[in-house]
mmCIF file of C-alpha atoms in Angstrom:
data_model
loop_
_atom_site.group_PDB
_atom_site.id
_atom_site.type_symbol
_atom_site.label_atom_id
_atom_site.label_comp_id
_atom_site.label_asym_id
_atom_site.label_seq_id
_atom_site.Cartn_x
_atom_site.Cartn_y
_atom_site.Cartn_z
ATOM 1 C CA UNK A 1011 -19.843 221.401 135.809
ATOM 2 C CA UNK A 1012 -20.148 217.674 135.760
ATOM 3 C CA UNK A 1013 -19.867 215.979 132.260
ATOM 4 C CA UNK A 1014 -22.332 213.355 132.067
ATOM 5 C CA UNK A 1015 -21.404 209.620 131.545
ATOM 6 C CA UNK A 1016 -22.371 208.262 128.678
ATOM 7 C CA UNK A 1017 -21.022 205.070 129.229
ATOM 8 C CA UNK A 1018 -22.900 204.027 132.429
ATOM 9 C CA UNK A 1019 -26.685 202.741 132.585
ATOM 10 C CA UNK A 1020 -28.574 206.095 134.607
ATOM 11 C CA UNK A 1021 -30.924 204.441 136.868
ATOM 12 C CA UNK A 1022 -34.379 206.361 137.807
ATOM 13 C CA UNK A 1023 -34.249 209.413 140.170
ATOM 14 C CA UNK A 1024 -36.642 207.790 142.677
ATOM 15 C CA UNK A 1025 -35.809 204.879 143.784
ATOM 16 C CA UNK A 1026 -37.016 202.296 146.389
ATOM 17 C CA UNK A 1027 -35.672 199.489 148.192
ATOM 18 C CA UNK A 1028 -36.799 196.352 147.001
ATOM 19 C CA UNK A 1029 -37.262 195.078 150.685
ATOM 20 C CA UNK A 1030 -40.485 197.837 151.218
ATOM 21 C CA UNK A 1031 -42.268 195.271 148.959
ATOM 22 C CA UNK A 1032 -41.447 192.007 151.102
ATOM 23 C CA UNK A 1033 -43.841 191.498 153.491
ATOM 24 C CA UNK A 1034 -41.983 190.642 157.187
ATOM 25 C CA UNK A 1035 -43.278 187.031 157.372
ATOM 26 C CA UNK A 1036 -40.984 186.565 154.224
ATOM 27 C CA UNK A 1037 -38.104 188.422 156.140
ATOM 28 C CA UNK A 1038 -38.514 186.149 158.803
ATOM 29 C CA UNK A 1039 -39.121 188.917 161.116
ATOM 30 C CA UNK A 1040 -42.108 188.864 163.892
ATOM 31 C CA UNK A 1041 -44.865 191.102 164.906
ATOM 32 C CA UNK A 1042 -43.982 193.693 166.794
ATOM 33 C CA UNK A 1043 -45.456 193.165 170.358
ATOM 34 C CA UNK A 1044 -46.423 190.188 169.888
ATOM 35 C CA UNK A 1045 -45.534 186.701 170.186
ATOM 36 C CA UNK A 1046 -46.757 183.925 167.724
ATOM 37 C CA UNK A 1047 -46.529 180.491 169.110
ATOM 38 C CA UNK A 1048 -45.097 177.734 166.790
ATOM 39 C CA UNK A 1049 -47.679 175.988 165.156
ATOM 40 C CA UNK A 1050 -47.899 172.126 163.999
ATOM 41 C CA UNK A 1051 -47.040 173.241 160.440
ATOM 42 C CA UNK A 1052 -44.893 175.757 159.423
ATOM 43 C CA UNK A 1053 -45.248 178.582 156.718
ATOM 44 C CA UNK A 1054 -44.525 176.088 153.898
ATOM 45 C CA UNK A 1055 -46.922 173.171 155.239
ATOM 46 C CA UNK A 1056 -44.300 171.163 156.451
ATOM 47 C CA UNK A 1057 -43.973 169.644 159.691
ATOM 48 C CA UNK A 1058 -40.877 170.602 162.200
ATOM 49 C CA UNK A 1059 -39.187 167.268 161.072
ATOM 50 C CA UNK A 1060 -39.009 167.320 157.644
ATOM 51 C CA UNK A 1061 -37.203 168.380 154.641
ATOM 52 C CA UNK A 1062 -37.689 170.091 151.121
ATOM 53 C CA UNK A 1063 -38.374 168.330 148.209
ATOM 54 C CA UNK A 1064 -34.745 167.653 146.363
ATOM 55 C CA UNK A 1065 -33.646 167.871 142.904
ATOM 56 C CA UNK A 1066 -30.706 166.634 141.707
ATOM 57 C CA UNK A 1067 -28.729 167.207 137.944
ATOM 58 C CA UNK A 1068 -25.309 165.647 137.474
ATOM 59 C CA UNK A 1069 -22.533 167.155 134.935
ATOM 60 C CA UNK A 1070 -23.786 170.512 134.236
ATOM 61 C CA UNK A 1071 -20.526 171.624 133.278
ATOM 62 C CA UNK A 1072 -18.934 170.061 130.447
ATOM 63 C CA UNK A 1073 -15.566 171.609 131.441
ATOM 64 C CA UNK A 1074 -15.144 170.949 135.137
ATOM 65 C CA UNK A 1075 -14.035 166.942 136.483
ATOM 66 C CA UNK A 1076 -17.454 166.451 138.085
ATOM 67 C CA UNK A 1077 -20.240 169.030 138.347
ATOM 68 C CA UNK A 1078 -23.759 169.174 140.129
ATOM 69 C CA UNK A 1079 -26.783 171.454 140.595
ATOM 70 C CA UNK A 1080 -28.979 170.725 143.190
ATOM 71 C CA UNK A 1081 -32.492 172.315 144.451
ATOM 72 C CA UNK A 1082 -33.814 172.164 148.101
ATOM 73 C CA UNK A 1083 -36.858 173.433 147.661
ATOM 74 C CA UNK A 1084 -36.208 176.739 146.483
ATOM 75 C CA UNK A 1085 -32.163 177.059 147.032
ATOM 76 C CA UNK A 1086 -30.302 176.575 144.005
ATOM 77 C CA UNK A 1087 -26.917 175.911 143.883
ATOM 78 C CA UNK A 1088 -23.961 175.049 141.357
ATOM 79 C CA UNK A 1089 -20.906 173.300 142.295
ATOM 80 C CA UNK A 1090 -18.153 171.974 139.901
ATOM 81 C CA UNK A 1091 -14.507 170.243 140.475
ATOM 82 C CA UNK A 1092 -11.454 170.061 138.839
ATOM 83 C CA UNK A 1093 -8.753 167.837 139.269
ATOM 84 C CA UNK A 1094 -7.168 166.353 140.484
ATOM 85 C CA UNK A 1095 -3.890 168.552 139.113
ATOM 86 C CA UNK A 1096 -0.501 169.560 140.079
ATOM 87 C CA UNK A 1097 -0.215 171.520 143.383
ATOM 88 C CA UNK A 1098 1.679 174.789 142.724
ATOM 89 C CA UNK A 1099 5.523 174.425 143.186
ATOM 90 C CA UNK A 1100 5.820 177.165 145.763
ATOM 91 C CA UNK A 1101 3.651 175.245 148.098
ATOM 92 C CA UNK A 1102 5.122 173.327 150.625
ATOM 93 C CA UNK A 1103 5.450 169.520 150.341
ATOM 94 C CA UNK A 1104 2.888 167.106 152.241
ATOM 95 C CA UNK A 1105 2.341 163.512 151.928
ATOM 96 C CA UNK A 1106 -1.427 163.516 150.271
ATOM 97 C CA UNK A 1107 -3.030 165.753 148.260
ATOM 98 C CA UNK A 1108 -5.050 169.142 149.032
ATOM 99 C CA UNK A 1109 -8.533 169.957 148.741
ATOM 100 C CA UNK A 1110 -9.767 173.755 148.405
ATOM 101 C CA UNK A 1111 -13.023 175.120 147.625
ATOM 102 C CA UNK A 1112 -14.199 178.331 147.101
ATOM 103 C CA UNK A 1113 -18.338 179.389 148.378
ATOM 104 C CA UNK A 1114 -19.687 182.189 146.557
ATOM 105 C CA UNK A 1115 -23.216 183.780 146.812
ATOM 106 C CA UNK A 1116 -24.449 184.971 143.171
ATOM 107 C CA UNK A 1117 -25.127 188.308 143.603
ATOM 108 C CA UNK A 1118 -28.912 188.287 142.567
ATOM 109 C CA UNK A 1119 -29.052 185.290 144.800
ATOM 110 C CA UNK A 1120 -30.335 187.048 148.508
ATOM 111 C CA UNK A 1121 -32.815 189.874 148.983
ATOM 112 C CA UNK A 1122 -29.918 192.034 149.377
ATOM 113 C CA UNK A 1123 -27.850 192.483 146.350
ATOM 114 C CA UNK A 1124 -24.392 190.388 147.164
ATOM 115 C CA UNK A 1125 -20.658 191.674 145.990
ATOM 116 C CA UNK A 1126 -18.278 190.106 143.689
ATOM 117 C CA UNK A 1127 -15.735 189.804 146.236
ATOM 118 C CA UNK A 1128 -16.194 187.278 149.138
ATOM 119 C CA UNK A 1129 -17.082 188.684 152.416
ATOM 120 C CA UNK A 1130 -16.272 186.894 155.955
ATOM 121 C CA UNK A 1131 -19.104 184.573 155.513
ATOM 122 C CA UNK A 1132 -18.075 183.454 152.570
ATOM 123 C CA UNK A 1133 -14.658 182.587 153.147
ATOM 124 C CA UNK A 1134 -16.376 181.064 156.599
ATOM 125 C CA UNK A 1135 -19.148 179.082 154.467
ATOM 126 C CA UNK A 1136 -15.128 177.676 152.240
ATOM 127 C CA UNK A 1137 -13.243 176.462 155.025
ATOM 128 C CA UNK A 1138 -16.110 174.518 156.721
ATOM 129 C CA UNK A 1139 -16.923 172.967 152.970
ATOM 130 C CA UNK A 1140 -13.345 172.421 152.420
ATOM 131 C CA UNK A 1141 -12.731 170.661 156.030
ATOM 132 C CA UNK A 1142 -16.029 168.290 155.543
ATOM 133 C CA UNK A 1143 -15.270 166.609 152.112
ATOM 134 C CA UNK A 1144 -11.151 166.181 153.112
ATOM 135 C CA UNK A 1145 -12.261 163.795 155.400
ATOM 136 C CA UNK A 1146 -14.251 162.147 153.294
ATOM 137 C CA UNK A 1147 -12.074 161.853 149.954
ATOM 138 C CA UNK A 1148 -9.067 159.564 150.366
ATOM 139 C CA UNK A 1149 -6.393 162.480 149.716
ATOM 140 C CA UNK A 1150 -3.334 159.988 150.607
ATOM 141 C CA UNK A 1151 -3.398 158.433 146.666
ATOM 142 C CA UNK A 1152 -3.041 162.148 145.085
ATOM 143 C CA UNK A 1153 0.392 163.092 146.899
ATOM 144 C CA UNK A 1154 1.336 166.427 145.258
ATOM 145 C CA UNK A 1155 -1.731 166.673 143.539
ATOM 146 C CA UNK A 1156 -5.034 169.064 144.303
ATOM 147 C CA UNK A 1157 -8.662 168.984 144.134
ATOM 148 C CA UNK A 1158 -10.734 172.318 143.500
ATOM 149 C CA UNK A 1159 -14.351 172.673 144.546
ATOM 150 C CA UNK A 1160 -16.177 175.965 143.424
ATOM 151 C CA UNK A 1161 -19.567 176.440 145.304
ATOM 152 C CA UNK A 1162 -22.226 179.070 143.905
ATOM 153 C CA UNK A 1163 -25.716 179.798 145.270
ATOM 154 C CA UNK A 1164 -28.140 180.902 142.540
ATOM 155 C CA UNK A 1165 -31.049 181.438 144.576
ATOM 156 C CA UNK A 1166 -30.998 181.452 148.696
ATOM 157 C CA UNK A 1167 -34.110 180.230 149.983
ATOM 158 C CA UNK A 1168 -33.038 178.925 153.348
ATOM 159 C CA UNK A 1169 -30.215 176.501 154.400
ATOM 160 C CA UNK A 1170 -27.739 177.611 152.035
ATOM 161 C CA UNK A 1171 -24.571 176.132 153.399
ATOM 162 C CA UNK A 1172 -26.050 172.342 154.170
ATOM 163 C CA UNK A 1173 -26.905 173.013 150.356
ATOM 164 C CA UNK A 1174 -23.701 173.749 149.302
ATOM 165 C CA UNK A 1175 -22.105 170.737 151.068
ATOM 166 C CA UNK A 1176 -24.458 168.295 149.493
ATOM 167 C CA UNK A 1177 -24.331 169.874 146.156
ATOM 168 C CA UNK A 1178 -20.220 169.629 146.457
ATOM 169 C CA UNK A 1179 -20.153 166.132 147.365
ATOM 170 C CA UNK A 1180 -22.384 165.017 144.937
ATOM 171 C CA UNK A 1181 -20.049 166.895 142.017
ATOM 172 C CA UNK A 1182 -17.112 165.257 144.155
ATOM 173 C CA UNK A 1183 -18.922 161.804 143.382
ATOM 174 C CA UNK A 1184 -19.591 162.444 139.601
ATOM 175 C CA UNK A 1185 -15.926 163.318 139.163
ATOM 176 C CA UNK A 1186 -14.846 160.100 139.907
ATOM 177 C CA UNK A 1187 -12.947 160.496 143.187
ATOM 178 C CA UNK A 1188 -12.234 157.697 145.799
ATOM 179 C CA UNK A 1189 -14.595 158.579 149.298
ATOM 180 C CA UNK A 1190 -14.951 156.577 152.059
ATOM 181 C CA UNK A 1191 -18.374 157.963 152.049
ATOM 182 C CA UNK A 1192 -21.162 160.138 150.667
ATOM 183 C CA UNK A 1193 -20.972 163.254 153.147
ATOM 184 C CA UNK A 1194 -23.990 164.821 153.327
ATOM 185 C CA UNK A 1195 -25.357 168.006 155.667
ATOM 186 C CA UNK A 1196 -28.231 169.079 157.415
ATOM 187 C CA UNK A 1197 -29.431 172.464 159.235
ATOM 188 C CA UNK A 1198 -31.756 172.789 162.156
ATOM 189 C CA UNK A 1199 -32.864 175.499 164.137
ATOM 190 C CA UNK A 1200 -34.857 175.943 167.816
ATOM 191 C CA UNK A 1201 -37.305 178.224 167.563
ATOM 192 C CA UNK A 1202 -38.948 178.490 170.880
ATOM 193 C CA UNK A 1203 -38.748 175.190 172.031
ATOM 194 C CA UNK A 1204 -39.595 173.945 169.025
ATOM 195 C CA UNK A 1205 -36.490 172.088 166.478
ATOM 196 C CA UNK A 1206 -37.039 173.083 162.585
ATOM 197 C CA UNK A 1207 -35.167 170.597 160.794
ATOM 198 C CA UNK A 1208 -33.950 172.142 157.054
ATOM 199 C CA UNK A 1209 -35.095 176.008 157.879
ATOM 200 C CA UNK A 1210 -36.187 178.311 154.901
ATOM 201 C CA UNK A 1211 -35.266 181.116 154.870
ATOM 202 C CA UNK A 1212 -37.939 183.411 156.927
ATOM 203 C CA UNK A 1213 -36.623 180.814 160.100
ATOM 204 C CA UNK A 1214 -33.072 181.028 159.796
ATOM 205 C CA UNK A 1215 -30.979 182.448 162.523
ATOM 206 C CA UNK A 1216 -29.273 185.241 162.201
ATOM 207 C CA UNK A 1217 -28.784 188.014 164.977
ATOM 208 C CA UNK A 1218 -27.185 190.691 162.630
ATOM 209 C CA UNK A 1219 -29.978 191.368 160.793
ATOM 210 C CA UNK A 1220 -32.967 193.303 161.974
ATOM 211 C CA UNK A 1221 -34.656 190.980 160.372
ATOM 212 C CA UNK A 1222 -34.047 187.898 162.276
ATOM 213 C CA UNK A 1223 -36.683 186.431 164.389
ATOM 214 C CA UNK A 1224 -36.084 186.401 168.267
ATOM 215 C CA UNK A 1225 -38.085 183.587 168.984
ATOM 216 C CA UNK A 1226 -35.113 181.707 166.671
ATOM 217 C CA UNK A 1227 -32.371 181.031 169.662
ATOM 218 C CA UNK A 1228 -29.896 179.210 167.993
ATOM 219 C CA UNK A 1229 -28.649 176.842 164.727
ATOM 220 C CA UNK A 1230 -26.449 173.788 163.996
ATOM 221 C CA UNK A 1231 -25.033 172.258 160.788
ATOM 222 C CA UNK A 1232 -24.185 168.659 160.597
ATOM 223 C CA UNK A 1233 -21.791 167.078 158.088
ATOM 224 C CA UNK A 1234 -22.829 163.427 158.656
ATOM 225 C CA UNK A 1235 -20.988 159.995 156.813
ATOM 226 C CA UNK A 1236 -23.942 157.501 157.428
ATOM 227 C CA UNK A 1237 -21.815 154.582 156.487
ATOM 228 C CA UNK A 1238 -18.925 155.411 158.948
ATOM 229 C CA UNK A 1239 -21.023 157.018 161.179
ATOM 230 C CA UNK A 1240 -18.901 159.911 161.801
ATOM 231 C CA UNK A 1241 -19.449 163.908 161.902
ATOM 232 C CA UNK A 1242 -16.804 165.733 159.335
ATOM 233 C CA UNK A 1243 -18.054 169.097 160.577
ATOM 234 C CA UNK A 1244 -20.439 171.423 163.180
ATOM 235 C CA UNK A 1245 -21.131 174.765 162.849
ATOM 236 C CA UNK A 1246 -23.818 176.687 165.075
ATOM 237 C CA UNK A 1247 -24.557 180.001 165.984
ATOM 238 C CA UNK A 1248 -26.229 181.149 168.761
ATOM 239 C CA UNK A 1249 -26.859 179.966 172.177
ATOM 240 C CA UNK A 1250 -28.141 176.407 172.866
ATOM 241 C CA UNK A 1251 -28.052 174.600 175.954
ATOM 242 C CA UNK A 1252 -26.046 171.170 176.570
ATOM 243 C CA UNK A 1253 -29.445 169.146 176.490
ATOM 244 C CA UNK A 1254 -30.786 171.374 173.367
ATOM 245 C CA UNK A 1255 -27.488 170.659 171.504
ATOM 246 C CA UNK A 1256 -27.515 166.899 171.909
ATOM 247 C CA UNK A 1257 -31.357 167.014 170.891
ATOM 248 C CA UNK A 1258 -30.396 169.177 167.735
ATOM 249 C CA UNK A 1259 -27.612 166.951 167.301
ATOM 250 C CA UNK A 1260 -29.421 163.853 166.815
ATOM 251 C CA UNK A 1261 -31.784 165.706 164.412
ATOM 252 C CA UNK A 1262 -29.501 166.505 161.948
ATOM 253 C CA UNK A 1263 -28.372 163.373 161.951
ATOM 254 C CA UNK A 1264 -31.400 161.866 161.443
ATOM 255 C CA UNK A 1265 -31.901 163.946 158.258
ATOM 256 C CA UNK A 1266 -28.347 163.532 157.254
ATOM 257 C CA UNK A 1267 -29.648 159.664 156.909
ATOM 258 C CA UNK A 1268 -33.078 160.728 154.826
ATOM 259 C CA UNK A 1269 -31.084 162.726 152.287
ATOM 260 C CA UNK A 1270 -28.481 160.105 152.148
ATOM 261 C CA UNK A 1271 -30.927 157.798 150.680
ATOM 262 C CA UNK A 1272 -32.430 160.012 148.480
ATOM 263 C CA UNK A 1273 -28.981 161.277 146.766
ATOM 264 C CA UNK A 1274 -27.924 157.140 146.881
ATOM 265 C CA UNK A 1275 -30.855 156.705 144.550
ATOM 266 C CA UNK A 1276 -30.674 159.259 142.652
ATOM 267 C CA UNK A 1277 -26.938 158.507 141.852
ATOM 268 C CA UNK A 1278 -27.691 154.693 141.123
ATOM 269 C CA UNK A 1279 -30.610 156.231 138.386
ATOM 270 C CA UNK A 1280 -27.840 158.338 136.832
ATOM 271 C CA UNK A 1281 -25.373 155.654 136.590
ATOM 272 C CA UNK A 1282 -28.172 153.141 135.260
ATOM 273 C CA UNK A 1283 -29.480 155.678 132.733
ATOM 274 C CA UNK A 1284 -25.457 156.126 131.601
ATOM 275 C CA UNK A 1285 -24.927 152.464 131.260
ATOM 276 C CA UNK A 1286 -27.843 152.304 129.160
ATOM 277 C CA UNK A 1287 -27.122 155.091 126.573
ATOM 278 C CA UNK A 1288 -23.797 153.403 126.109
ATOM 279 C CA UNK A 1289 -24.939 150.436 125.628
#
């Protein structure tokens, strides 16, 4: 006979999966049998080409180098830096300094309940976020020295990773670090023959879940530096043609360029409103 535990919160006897009570537009999954051409506006009113309102809050946390939260419509995400500090002895010695970041989903922060631990698309979501911002931070002056970047995603409501990227080099900019540039990202998506700049997430692709839509063929993700006019990273999934990915290309470069202005001003407001309160 089983003792029972005292110690541990009993749920209810019945229970139900939260997902029987999203509807499948909000899953991002299509009628069954049938075959919805893409309209002029999308779900959210927006047209294919633009982007989500964006929301910007600089040194959130008191204890990190340079912090940032950041909404894109309704993603949230947290990112904070510290550093730079001594590289650990046992690593081996290279002539400029190291950059490592760590993505984590919060585990309220999907329909489906997320794990402590980091799963392959987290660890993925790190290495592209590390490889973008060491090309943009000038890692030859910190020789020995290291530069750590958390990432987490409070709420995913599409475009999580170009989120995280912007968020992180925004907290890489209020921490004070030399960049050649402002990197910032941008996701896209062809749905049909359609291109859905800055997807939410009912358009996102994604051909493990049963979820995903299959009029969605394919995605890309564009780190862009507008003022050297270089890419610092590319990730898709799925399959897009040669003429498809040059299209989607220029289209997340194009709103690499929009967001870059928006984050410029927004930075220039937060130093001017500093200056001021010190003065």
């Amino acid at each position: 006979r089983k003792m029972p535990e005292h110690k541990r919160i009993l749920g209810p006897e019945d229970t139900r999966s939260p997902l029987l009570f999203v509807s499948e537009e909000e899953r991002g999954g299509a009628s069954k049998g049938k075959k919805k051409a893409v309209s002029k506006f999308r779900k959210d009113g927006r047209k294919p080409a633009d982007i989500r309102s964006l929301f910007l809050n600089f040194n959130m946390n008191p204890h990190a180098t340079g912090s940032a939260y950041l909404e894109l419509g309704s993603t949230k995400v947290l990112s904070s830096v510290y550093g730079p500090r001594e590289s650990p002895r046992r690593e081996e010695f290279i002539a400029k300094g190291r950059l490592n970041c760590e993505f984590k989903f919060a585990s309220f922060s999907c329909c489906q309940r997320r794990r402590h631990q980091q799963n392959q698309e987290e660890k993925e979501y790190s290495t592209v976020i590390a490889e973008a911002l060491q090309r943009a931070v000038l890692l030859d002056k910190f020789v020995k020295l290291q530069f750590d970047v958390n990432v987490l995603v409070l709420e995913n409501a599409g475009s999580a990773l170009a989120a995280a990227l912007l968020c992180a080099s925004v907290a890489l900019a209020t921490s004070g670090v030399e960049m050649y540039d402002l990197p910032v990202a941008c996701s896209l998506v062809k749905k049909e023959s359609t291109f859905l700049l800055d997807p939410a997430v009912g358009e996102e692709y994604n051909g493990d879940l049963i979820s995903h839509d299959s009029a969605v063929k394919g995605s890309l993700t564009v780190t862009y530096l507008p003022s050297c006019s270089e890419v610092t990273s590319l990730l898709q999934y799925g399959v897009l043609s040669d003429g498809d990915f040059q299209r989607g290309m220029d289209l997340c470069v194009q709103g690499c360029v929009k967001i870059h202005r928006k984050v410029k001003d927004l930075l220039k407001q937060h130093v001017q409103d500093i200056s001021q309160v010190s003065l």
